[in-house]
Coordinates of C-alpha atoms (C1' of nucleotides) in Angstrom, one line a residue:
Chain A
X1 CA 0.0 0.0 0.0
X2 CA 1.4 3.3 -1.1
X3 CA 0.9 5.7 1.8
X4 CA 3.4 8.1 0.5
X5 CA 2.8 11.0 -1.8
X6 CA 3.9 10.4 -5.3
X7 CA 6.1 13.5 -5.3
X8 CA 6.7 13.3 -9.0
X9 CA 3.1 14.4 -9.5
X10 CA 3.8 17.5 -7.5
X11 CA 7.0 18.0 -9.5
X12 CA 8.9 17.8 -6.3
X13 CA 12.2 16.3 -7.3
X14 CA 13.2 15.0 -3.9
X15 CA 13.6 11.2 -3.7
X16 CA 11.3 9.0 -1.7
X17 CA 14.0 7.7 0.5
X18 CA 15.0 11.2 1.5
X19 CA 11.4 12.2 2.1
X20 CA 11.4 9.2 4.5
X21 CA 14.2 10.6 6.5
X22 CA 12.3 13.8 7.1
X23 CA 8.6 13.2 6.9
X24 CA 6.1 10.4 6.8
X25 CA 2.4 9.7 7.1
X26 CA 2.7 6.1 8.0
X27 CA 0.9 4.7 11.0
X28 CA 0.5 1.2 12.2
X29 CA -3.2 2.1 12.8
X30 CA -4.9 3.3 9.8
X31 CA -8.7 2.8 10.1
X32 CA -10.9 3.3 7.0
X33 CA -11.9 6.9 6.3
X34 CA -9.2 8.2 8.5
X35 CA -6.8 10.5 6.8
X36 CA -3.6 10.3 8.7
X37 CA -2.0 13.7 8.9
X38 CA 1.5 13.8 7.6
X39 CA 4.1 13.7 10.3
X40 CA 7.7 14.7 10.7
X41 CA 10.3 12.0 11.1
X42 CA 13.5 12.2 13.1
X43 CA 15.2 14.7 10.9
X44 CA 12.1 16.6 10.0
X45 CA 11.3 17.4 13.6
X46 CA 14.8 18.9 14.0
X47 CA 14.5 21.0 10.9
X48 CA 11.0 22.2 11.9
X49 CA 12.1 22.9 15.5
X50 CA 15.0 24.9 14.2
X51 CA 12.7 27.0 12.1
X52 CA 10.3 27.5 15.0
X53 CA 13.1 28.5 17.3
X54 CA 14.4 31.1 14.8
X55 CA 11.0 32.5 14.2
X56 CA 10.4 32.7 18.0
X57 CA 13.7 34.6 18.5
X58 CA 13.1 36.8 15.5
X59 CA 9.9 37.9 17.3
X60 CA 10.5 37.9 21.0
X61 CA 14.3 38.4 21.1
X62 CA 14.8 40.9 18.3
X63 CA 11.8 43.0 19.4
X64 CA 11.6 44.2 23.0
X65 CA 7.9 45.0 22.5
X66 CA 6.9 41.5 21.5
X67 CA 6.2 38.7 24.0
X68 CA 5.0 35.2 23.7
X69 CA 2.0 33.2 24.9
X70 CA 0.9 29.6 24.8
X71 CA -2.9 29.6 24.7
X72 CA -5.4 26.7 24.8
X73 CA -6.2 24.5 21.9
X74 CA -9.7 23.8 23.2
X75 CA -11.7 27.0 23.2
X76 CA -15.2 28.0 24.1
X77 CA -17.7 28.3 21.2
X78 CA -18.2 32.0 22.1
X79 CA -14.6 32.6 21.1
X80 CA -15.4 31.3 17.6
X81 CA -18.7 33.1 17.6
X82 CA -16.8 36.3 18.2
X83 CA -14.2 35.5 15.5
X84 CA -16.8 34.8 12.9
X85 CA -15.7 31.1 12.5
X86 CA -19.0 29.6 13.8
X87 CA -20.9 31.4 11.0
X88 CA -18.2 31.9 8.4
X89 CA -16.7 28.4 8.6
X90 CA -20.0 26.7 8.0
X91 CA -20.7 26.4 4.3
X92 CA -24.0 24.9 3.0
X93 CA -23.1 22.9 -0.1
X94 CA -25.3 21.4 -2.8
X95 CA -24.3 19.2 -5.7
X96 CA -25.8 18.9 -9.1
X97 CA -26.3 15.3 -9.8
X98 CA -25.9 15.6 -13.6
X99 CA -22.7 17.7 -13.8
X100 CA -21.3 16.4 -10.5
X101 CA -20.4 20.0 -9.7
X102 CA -20.6 21.3 -6.1
X103 CA -21.9 24.8 -5.2
X104 CA -22.4 26.8 -2.1
X105 CA -26.2 27.0 -1.7
X106 CA -26.1 30.5 -0.4
X107 CA -24.1 31.7 -3.4
X108 CA -26.5 30.2 -5.8
X109 CA -29.3 32.2 -4.2
X110 CA -27.3 35.3 -4.0
X111 CA -26.6 34.9 -7.7
X112 CA -30.3 34.7 -8.4
X113 CA -30.9 37.8 -6.3
X114 CA -28.4 39.6 -8.4
X115 CA -30.2 38.6 -11.6
X116 CA -33.4 40.2 -10.1
X117 CA -31.5 43.3 -9.1
X118 CA -29.9 43.7 -12.6
X119 CA -33.4 43.4 -14.1
X120 CA -34.4 46.4 -11.9
X121 CA -36.5 44.4 -9.4
X122 CA -34.7 45.5 -6.2
X123 CA -37.5 44.5 -4.0
X124 CA -37.6 40.9 -5.2
X125 CA -33.9 40.7 -4.9
X126 CA -33.9 41.9 -1.4
X127 CA -36.8 39.6 -0.5
X128 CA -34.9 36.6 -1.7
X129 CA -31.7 37.6 0.2
X130 CA -33.8 38.0 3.4
X131 CA -35.5 34.7 2.9
X132 CA -32.1 33.0 2.3
X133 CA -30.6 34.6 5.4
X134 CA -33.7 33.5 7.5
X135 CA -33.5 29.9 6.4
X136 CA -29.8 29.6 6.9
X137 CA -30.1 31.3 10.2
X138 CA -32.6 28.6 11.2
X139 CA -30.4 26.0 9.7
X140 CA -33.4 24.8 7.6
X141 CA -31.4 23.1 4.9
X142 CA -34.3 21.3 3.3
X143 CA -36.1 24.6 2.9
X144 CA -33.0 26.1 1.3
X145 CA -33.1 23.3 -1.3
X146 CA -36.7 23.9 -1.9
X147 CA -36.1 27.6 -2.4
X148 CA -33.4 26.8 -5.0
X149 CA -35.8 24.6 -6.9
X150 CA -38.7 27.1 -6.5
X151 CA -36.5 29.9 -7.9
X152 CA -35.7 27.7 -10.9
X153 CA -32.0 27.8 -10.3
X154 CA -30.1 25.5 -12.6
X155 CA -26.6 24.3 -12.8
X156 CA -24.6 26.5 -15.2
X157 CA -22.8 23.4 -16.5
X158 CA -25.5 20.8 -17.0
X159 CA -28.4 23.3 -17.1
X160 CA -30.6 21.0 -14.9
X161 CA -32.2 21.4 -11.5
X162 CA -31.3 17.9 -10.4
X163 CA -30.0 18.8 -7.0
X164 CA -28.8 16.8 -4.1
X165 CA -29.6 17.6 -0.4
X166 CA -28.0 20.7 1.1
X167 CA -25.3 19.7 3.5
X168 CA -23.3 21.7 6.0
X169 CA -19.6 21.6 5.8
X170 CA -18.2 22.8 9.1
X171 CA -14.5 23.3 8.9
X172 CA -14.1 23.3 12.7
X173 CA -13.5 20.1 14.7
X174 CA -15.6 19.9 17.8
X175 CA -15.7 17.7 20.9
X176 CA -17.2 17.7 24.4
X177 CA -15.9 18.5 27.7
X178 CA -17.0 16.2 30.5
X179 CA -18.9 13.0 30.1
X180 CA -22.4 14.4 29.5
X181 CA -22.9 15.4 25.9
X182 CA -25.1 18.5 25.8
X183 CA -24.8 21.8 24.1
X184 CA -23.2 23.5 27.1
X185 CA -20.2 21.2 27.0
X186 CA -19.5 21.7 23.3
X187 CA -16.0 23.0 22.5
X188 CA -14.0 23.5 19.4
X189 CA -10.4 22.8 18.5
X190 CA -9.0 26.1 17.4
X191 CA -9.0 26.6 13.6
X192 CA -6.4 29.3 14.0
X193 CA -4.1 30.3 16.8
X194 CA -4.9 34.0 16.6
X195 CA -8.0 34.0 18.8
X196 CA -5.9 32.6 21.7
X197 CA -3.9 35.7 21.5
X198 CA -6.9 38.1 21.4
X199 CA -8.5 36.5 24.4
X200 CA -5.2 37.0 26.3
X201 CA -4.6 40.5 25.0
X202 CA -5.5 42.5 28.1
X203 CA -3.9 40.1 30.5
X204 CA -0.6 40.3 28.7
X205 CA -0.9 44.0 28.3
X206 CA -1.6 44.7 32.0
X207 CA 0.7 42.2 33.6
X208 CA 3.6 43.0 31.2
X209 CA 2.9 46.8 31.4
X210 CA 3.0 46.7 27.6
X211 CA 2.6 50.0 25.8
X212 CA 1.2 50.2 22.3
X213 CA 2.5 49.4 19.8
X214 CA 3.3 45.9 21.0
X215 CA 2.9 42.3 19.8
X216 CA 2.1 38.9 21.1
X217 CA 3.6 35.8 19.5
X218 CA 2.5 32.2 19.5
X219 CA 3.4 28.9 17.9
X220 CA 0.9 26.1 18.0
X221 CA -1.3 23.6 16.3
X222 CA -4.6 24.5 14.6
X223 CA -7.2 22.2 13.1
X224 CA -9.4 22.5 10.1
X225 CA -11.7 19.8 8.7
X226 CA -10.7 20.5 5.2
X227 CA -12.7 18.7 2.5
X228 CA -9.5 17.8 0.8
X229 CA -6.1 17.7 2.5
X230 CA -3.6 17.4 -0.3
X231 CA -0.4 18.5 -1.9
X232 CA 2.0 16.9 0.6
X233 CA 2.3 19.0 3.7
X234 CA 0.8 22.0 2.0
X235 CA -2.8 21.6 3.2
X236 CA -3.4 19.5 6.3
X237 CA -6.2 19.1 8.8
X238 CA -3.8 19.4 11.6
X239 CA -1.1 22.1 11.1
X240 CA 1.1 24.4 13.0
X241 CA 1.0 28.2 12.9
X242 CA 3.5 30.8 13.9
X243 CA 1.5 33.9 14.5
X244 CA 2.2 37.3 15.9
X245 CA -0.5 39.9 16.5
X246 CA 0.7 43.4 16.7
X247 CA -1.5 45.9 18.5
X248 CA -1.4 49.5 17.2
X249 CA -3.2 52.8 17.5
X250 CA -6.1 53.0 15.1
X251 CA -5.1 55.0 12.0
X252 CA -1.5 53.9 12.2
X253 CA -2.1 50.3 11.0
X254 CA -1.1 50.8 7.4
X255 CA 2.4 51.9 8.3
X256 CA 2.9 48.9 10.5
X257 CA 1.3 46.6 8.0
X258 CA 3.9 47.8 5.4
X259 CA 6.8 47.5 7.9
X260 CA 5.8 44.0 8.9
X261 CA 5.3 42.9 5.4
X262 CA 9.0 43.9 4.6
X263 CA 10.4 42.5 7.8
X264 CA 8.7 39.2 7.3
X265 CA 10.0 39.0 3.7
X266 CA 13.5 39.6 5.1
X267 CA 13.0 36.6 7.5
X268 CA 12.2 34.2 4.7
X269 CA 15.3 35.4 2.8
X270 CA 17.4 35.0 5.9
X271 CA 16.5 31.3 6.4
X272 CA 17.7 30.7 2.9
X273 CA 14.8 31.2 0.5
X274 CA 16.0 33.0 -2.6
X275 CA 14.5 36.4 -3.4
X276 CA 13.5 35.4 -6.9
X277 CA 11.4 32.6 -5.6
X278 CA 9.5 34.8 -3.1
X279 CA 6.8 37.3 -4.0
X280 CA 3.9 39.3 -2.5
X281 CA 0.4 38.5 -3.5
X282 CA -2.0 41.3 -2.5
X283 CA -5.5 40.2 -1.7
X284 CA -8.1 41.9 -3.9
X285 CA -11.0 40.3 -2.1
X286 CA -10.6 40.9 1.7
X287 CA -11.8 38.6 4.4
X288 CA -14.5 39.8 6.7
X289 CA -12.1 41.2 9.3
X290 CA -9.4 42.8 7.2
X291 CA -8.8 46.2 5.6
X292 CA -5.5 45.1 3.9
X293 CA -4.0 41.7 3.3
X294 CA -0.9 40.3 1.5
X295 CA 0.5 36.9 1.3
X296 CA 4.2 36.0 1.0
X297 CA 4.3 33.3 -1.6
X298 CA 7.1 30.9 -2.4
X299 CA 7.6 29.3 -5.7
X300 CA 7.1 25.6 -4.9
X301 CA 7.8 23.1 -7.6
X302 CA 4.0 23.0 -8.1
X303 CA 3.7 26.8 -8.3
X304 CA 3.6 29.9 -6.2
X305 CA 1.8 29.2 -2.9
X306 CA 1.2 31.1 0.3
X307 CA 3.6 30.5 3.2
X308 CA 2.7 33.5 5.3
X309 CA -0.2 36.0 5.5
X310 CA 0.1 39.6 6.7
X311 CA -3.3 41.0 7.5
X312 CA -4.5 44.3 8.9
X313 CA -7.3 42.9 11.0
X314 CA -8.6 46.3 12.3
X315 CA -10.4 46.0 15.6
X316 CA -12.7 43.3 14.3
X317 CA -11.7 40.6 16.7
X318 CA -11.2 42.6 19.9
X319 CA -14.5 44.4 19.3
X320 CA -16.4 41.2 18.9
X321 CA -14.8 39.6 21.9
X322 CA -15.8 42.7 23.9
X323 CA -19.4 42.5 22.7
X324 CA -19.8 38.8 23.4
X325 CA -17.9 38.7 26.7
X326 CA -19.2 42.1 28.0
X327 CA -15.6 42.8 29.0
X328 CA -13.9 45.9 27.9
X329 CA -11.0 45.2 25.6
X330 CA -9.8 48.8 25.5
X331 CA -6.4 50.3 26.1
X332 CA -5.6 53.7 27.6
X333 CA -3.0 55.5 25.5
X334 CA -1.0 58.1 27.5
X335 CA 0.9 59.4 24.5
X336 CA 0.0 62.9 23.4
X337 CA -1.7 63.7 20.1
X338 CA -1.0 66.8 18.0
X339 CA -3.2 68.8 20.3
X340 CA -1.1 67.8 23.4
X341 CA -3.9 65.6 24.8
X342 CA -3.6 61.9 25.5
X343 CA -5.0 59.6 22.8
X344 CA -7.1 58.1 25.6
X345 CA -9.2 54.9 25.5
X346 CA -9.6 52.8 22.4
X347 CA -9.7 49.3 21.1
X348 CA -6.4 48.7 19.3
X349 CA -6.1 47.8 15.7
X350 CA -4.2 44.6 14.9
X351 CA -1.7 43.8 12.3
X352 CA -1.2 40.0 12.0
X353 CA 1.7 38.0 10.7
X354 CA 0.9 34.3 10.3
X355 CA 3.3 31.7 9.0
X356 CA 2.3 28.2 8.2
X357 CA 5.1 26.3 9.9
X358 CA 4.6 23.2 7.8
X359 CA 4.6 25.3 4.6
X360 CA 7.8 27.0 5.6
X361 CA 9.2 23.6 6.3
X362 CA 8.2 22.4 2.9
X363 CA 9.6 25.5 1.2
X364 CA 12.9 25.3 3.0
X365 CA 13.1 21.5 2.3
X366 CA 12.3 21.9 -1.4
X367 CA 14.8 24.8 -1.7
X368 CA 17.6 22.9 0.0
X369 CA 17.4 19.9 -2.3
X370 CA 20.4 20.2 -4.7
X371 CA 21.5 18.0 -7.5
X372 CA 24.9 18.7 -9.0
X373 CA 27.0 17.0 -11.7
X374 CA 30.7 17.0 -11.1
X375 CA 33.3 15.9 -13.7
X376 CA 32.7 15.5 -17.4
X377 CA 31.9 12.8 -19.9
X378 CA 32.3 9.3 -18.6
X379 CA 33.8 10.7 -15.4
X380 CA 30.6 12.7 -14.7
X381 CA 29.0 11.9 -11.3
X382 CA 25.8 13.2 -9.8
X383 CA 25.9 14.5 -6.3
X384 CA 22.8 15.1 -4.2
X385 CA 22.7 17.1 -1.0
X386 CA 20.5 19.2 1.2
X387 CA 21.8 22.8 1.1
X388 CA 20.2 23.8 4.3
X389 CA 21.4 26.9 6.2
X390 CA 23.8 25.4 8.8
X391 CA 21.7 26.7 11.6
X392 CA 18.7 24.7 10.3
X393 CA 20.4 21.4 9.7
X394 CA 19.3 18.5 11.9
X395 CA 23.0 17.6 12.6
X396 CA 25.6 20.3 12.7
X397 CA 28.6 18.1 12.3
X398 CA 29.4 14.4 11.8
X399 CA 32.5 12.9 13.3
X400 CA 34.0 10.2 11.0
X401 CA 37.1 8.3 11.9
X402 CA 38.8 7.4 8.6
X403 CA 39.2 3.8 9.8
X404 CA 37.8 1.7 12.6
X405 CA 41.3 0.7 13.9
X406 CA 44.4 2.2 15.5
X407 CA 42.5 4.1 18.2
X408 CA 40.8 6.4 15.8
X409 CA 37.3 5.6 17.0
X410 CA 38.4 6.4 20.6
X411 CA 39.7 9.8 19.4
X412 CA 36.5 10.4 17.5
X413 CA 34.4 9.7 20.6
X414 CA 36.6 12.1 22.4
X415 CA 35.8 14.8 19.9
X416 CA 32.1 13.9 20.0
X417 CA 32.0 14.3 23.8
X418 CA 33.7 17.7 23.4
X419 CA 31.2 19.0 20.9
X420 CA 27.9 17.4 21.8
X421 CA 27.0 19.8 24.6
X422 CA 27.4 22.7 22.2
X423 CA 25.4 21.4 19.2
X424 CA 24.0 18.2 17.7
X425 CA 26.6 15.9 16.3
X426 CA 26.6 12.5 14.7
X427 CA 29.2 9.8 15.1
X428 CA 29.9 6.9 12.7
X429 CA 32.9 4.7 12.0
X430 CA 31.5 2.0 9.7
X431 CA 31.6 1.8 5.9
X432 CA 33.8 3.8 3.6
X433 CA 34.4 7.4 4.3
X434 CA 32.9 8.4 0.9
X435 CA 29.7 6.7 1.7
X436 CA 29.5 8.3 5.1
X437 CA 30.1 11.8 3.5
X438 CA 27.2 11.1 1.1
X439 CA 24.8 10.0 3.9
X440 CA 25.5 13.3 5.7
X441 CA 25.0 15.3 2.5
X442 CA 21.6 13.8 2.1
X443 CA 20.4 15.0 5.5
X444 CA 22.1 18.4 5.1
X445 CA 24.9 18.1 7.7
X446 CA 27.1 21.1 6.9
X447 CA 30.4 19.8 8.4
X448 CA 32.1 16.4 8.5
X449 CA 35.1 16.0 10.8
X450 CA 37.5 13.3 9.6
X451 CA 39.7 11.8 12.3
X452 CA 42.9 10.3 10.8
X453 CA 46.3 9.1 12.0
X454 CA 47.7 12.6 12.0
X455 CA 44.9 13.5 14.5
X456 CA 46.6 11.1 17.0
X457 CA 49.9 12.8 16.5
X458 CA 49.1 16.5 16.5
X459 CA 45.4 16.8 17.5
X460 CA 44.3 18.2 14.2
X461 CA 41.4 17.0 12.1
X462 CA 39.9 17.9 8.8
X463 CA 36.7 19.7 8.3
X464 CA 34.9 18.8 5.1
X465 CA 32.4 21.3 3.9
X466 CA 29.1 20.0 2.6
X467 CA 28.5 22.5 -0.3
X468 CA 32.0 22.5 -1.7
X469 CA 33.4 19.1 -0.5
X470 CA 36.6 21.0 0.2
X471 CA 38.6 20.2 3.4
X472 CA 40.6 22.2 5.8
X473 CA 42.8 21.0 8.6
X474 CA 42.2 22.6 12.0
X475 CA 43.3 21.9 15.6
X476 CA 40.6 20.1 17.5
X477 CA 40.6 22.8 20.1
X478 CA 39.3 25.2 17.5
X479 CA 36.4 23.0 16.3
X480 CA 33.9 24.3 18.7
X481 CA 34.5 28.0 17.9
X482 CA 34.9 27.5 14.2
X483 CA 31.8 25.4 13.6
X484 CA 29.9 27.0 16.4
X485 CA 29.6 30.3 14.8
X486 CA 28.7 28.9 11.4
X487 CA 25.8 26.9 12.8
X488 CA 24.5 29.5 15.2
X489 CA 21.0 31.1 14.9
X490 CA 22.8 34.4 15.3
X491 CA 23.8 34.3 11.7
X492 CA 20.2 34.2 10.6
X493 CA 18.9 36.7 13.1
X494 CA 21.5 39.3 12.1
X495 CA 20.0 39.5 8.7
X496 CA 16.4 40.2 9.8
Chain B
rG1 C1' -18.3 13.9 -2.1
rC2 C1' -17.8 13.3 -7.8
rG3 C1' -14.5 11.9 -11.9
rA4 C1' -9.8 9.6 -13.6
rA5 C1' -5.4 6.7 -12.6
rA6 C1' -2.7 3.6 -9.4
rG7 C1' -1.4 -0.2 -5.2
rU8 C1' 4.3 -6.3 -5.7
rA9 C1' 10.7 -5.9 -0.3
rG10 C1' 12.7 0.4 3.1
rC11 C1' 13.2 2.8 -2.3
rU12 C1' 12.8 2.2 -7.8
rC13 C1' 10.6 -1.4 -10.4
rA14 C1' 10.3 -6.5 -13.2
rG15 C1' 7.1 -10.6 -13.2
rC16 C1' 5.0 -13.2 -20.8
rU17 C1' -1.2 -16.3 -23.1
rG18 C1' -3.0 -17.8 -15.1
rG19 C1' 1.5 -22.7 -12.8
rU20 C1' 3.0 -21.0 -5.7
rA21 C1' 8.1 -14.2 -5.6
rG22 C1' 12.6 -11.6 -8.6
rA23 C1' 16.5 -7.6 -9.6
rG24 C1' 19.2 -3.2 -8.5
rC25 C1' 19.9 0.1 -4.7
rG26 C1' 19.4 0.3 0.6
rC27 C1' 19.8 -2.4 5.4
rG28 C1' 22.7 -6.0 9.1
rA29 C1' 27.3 -9.1 10.3
rC30 C1' 32.3 -10.3 9.0
rC31 C1' 36.8 -9.7 5.8
rU32 C1' 39.5 -6.1 2.9
rU33 C1' 40.0 -0.7 2.5
rG34 C1' 43.9 6.2 4.1
rC35 C1' 38.9 10.8 1.4
rC36 C1' 33.8 11.5 -1.6
rA37 C1' 27.8 6.1 -2.5
rA38 C1' 35.0 0.8 -3.6
rG39 C1' 35.3 -4.9 -3.4
rG40 C1' 34.2 -9.9 -1.4
rU41 C1' 31.3 -13.5 1.7
rC42 C1' 27.0 -14.4 4.4
rG43 C1' 22.2 -12.7 6.0
rA44 C1' 17.4 -10.3 7.3
rG45 C1' 13.1 -8.5 4.8
rG46 C1' 6.9 -9.7 0.9
rU47 C1' 0.0 -14.1 3.2
rC48 C1' 1.7 -9.3 -4.2
rG49 C1' -3.6 -3.3 -0.2
rC50 C1' -8.0 -6.2 1.8
rG51 C1' -12.4 -9.4 0.9
rG52 C1' -15.1 -12.5 -2.3
rG53 C1' -15.7 -15.1 -7.1
rU54 C1' -14.0 -18.0 -11.5
rU55 C1' -10.3 -22.1 -11.8
rC56 C1' -7.1 -28.3 -10.5
rG57 C1' -4.2 -23.7 -9.7
rA58 C1' -4.7 -16.3 -9.2
rA59 C1' 0.2 -11.1 -8.1
rC60 C1' -2.2 -11.8 -13.1
rC61 C1' -9.1 -12.7 -15.0
rC62 C1' -14.1 -10.8 -12.7
rC63 C1' -16.8 -8.1 -8.6
rG64 C1' -16.6 -5.4 -4.3
rU65 C1' -13.9 -2.6 -0.8
rC66 C1' -9.9 0.4 1.3
rU67 C1' -5.9 3.5 0.5
rU68 C1' -3.0 6.9 -2.4
rU69 C1' -2.3 10.5 -6.3
rC70 C1' -4.3 14.1 -9.9
rG71 C1' -8.7 17.3 -11.2
rC72 C1' -13.3 19.7 -9.3
rU73 C1' -16.1 21.9 -4.9
rC74 C1' -13.8 24.7 -0.3
rC75 C1' -9.5 27.3 1.4
rA76 C1' -9.7 33.3 7.0

RNA sequence: GCGAAAGUAGCUCAGCUGGUAGAGCGCGACCUUGCCAAGGUCGAGGUCGCGGGUUCGAACCCCGUCUUUCGCUCCA
């Protein structure tokens, strides 16, 4: 049973065996109708953790006005009522049996209303919209279907009115708290991490004596019951977000929006994604909460796709939380305006930056995969390696005694012991040295330290560089400093 | 959910008109080996996705089912 994505279909050139080393969706338990979310393997989790750490530091360490939280995954339905997810994440769908096409029932009716409006019959159009809203509000799906048929709406493909039942597709996962299943115990798994920040906004602001502008960062899983979860790790039902909500004075949001847009692009370049494969995609159609939105897209082998969204969310979320919770979400701004008076109380505006951790992981993984041909003619050889930024690599260095004899393994272990408290190293003394180099190339280890007989004599070893395969001989006392800087997160953070 | 294609070892695949499972790579042990996937010997690993049918006999033919991929619907 093939449980692994045929990556060739996605034009991802990475070999299956290498995919295995980083990610898998295999499970010993795979019941019918259960789509196993793709998981990270032993190397994938290291790469992803490294990306998460660098993002976290880029937020909370490089900015003295950004702090982190770790909010709940289970959240009260009111939270999602306030955010618009209970209403907006619920789509009534209807299929045409002849064309096999699926439509949103409300959009079919809205389309019909538009036809009336264009014909000059505004009253009829409005009446239809009102009726649609009333039926959907009552969740009377059978009546919605009858209305579609009564209005003579046909499928634009097949031209028939041979419709299926109307069904609700709720994109949120729900479950119950406690053992008695009634409405009061219903809770949702968060479909985005942002709301966890909003409901904690005042607490963080007051306890941290935060002054606007300031931000709250969070990394965590979110869950969406996607109809299709496809394209490798690109769209999943269980995914991880790295979000930062930046609270600003109303009216100043566009400046911050532009600043964060540029800062976030710099981040993606700093972790190694090339500028020519990154672009902004400005949203023409804005979500219900936003007054400006842009995606940072990366050119995956299957096309440009979003890896991060930067949204100016206005005061939509905080205002709704205030209304539903009856708790004031306002901030008192002591700064003086042009007239010399404090700005006073207001609900802050929010600029959001939201990275899909798994999408960034996939982008970095795809980008790192490198295939090179060395030599010419019959001498030509293909070399494959993962050109990860050293700070992102699962292992920072591999210690490889040139042979298994003459005390070289002991010397190698000595070096391993010296380095392993500083960064993650790999030790191996079996097989030919060339084979071991190649194995490390495949998982992106930037440095290989070869221990030879000269090491025993003068305590020097060679460092072999992954990208060039060139070697240099250094004293083992210098290894920590020499490799340490190269693999440090500092080198990435400096560029943001 | 609809449509199309596919499922044989960890990976890539072969397996003829039906006759009881193969290769390369990888993996493990040992020998040899001083630098970019070296060589040798031995070894582990598969109820051919699952269930049923046809047949003396099914990886192969038929039916069903599950899973995966692609396309569509959705995508805050």
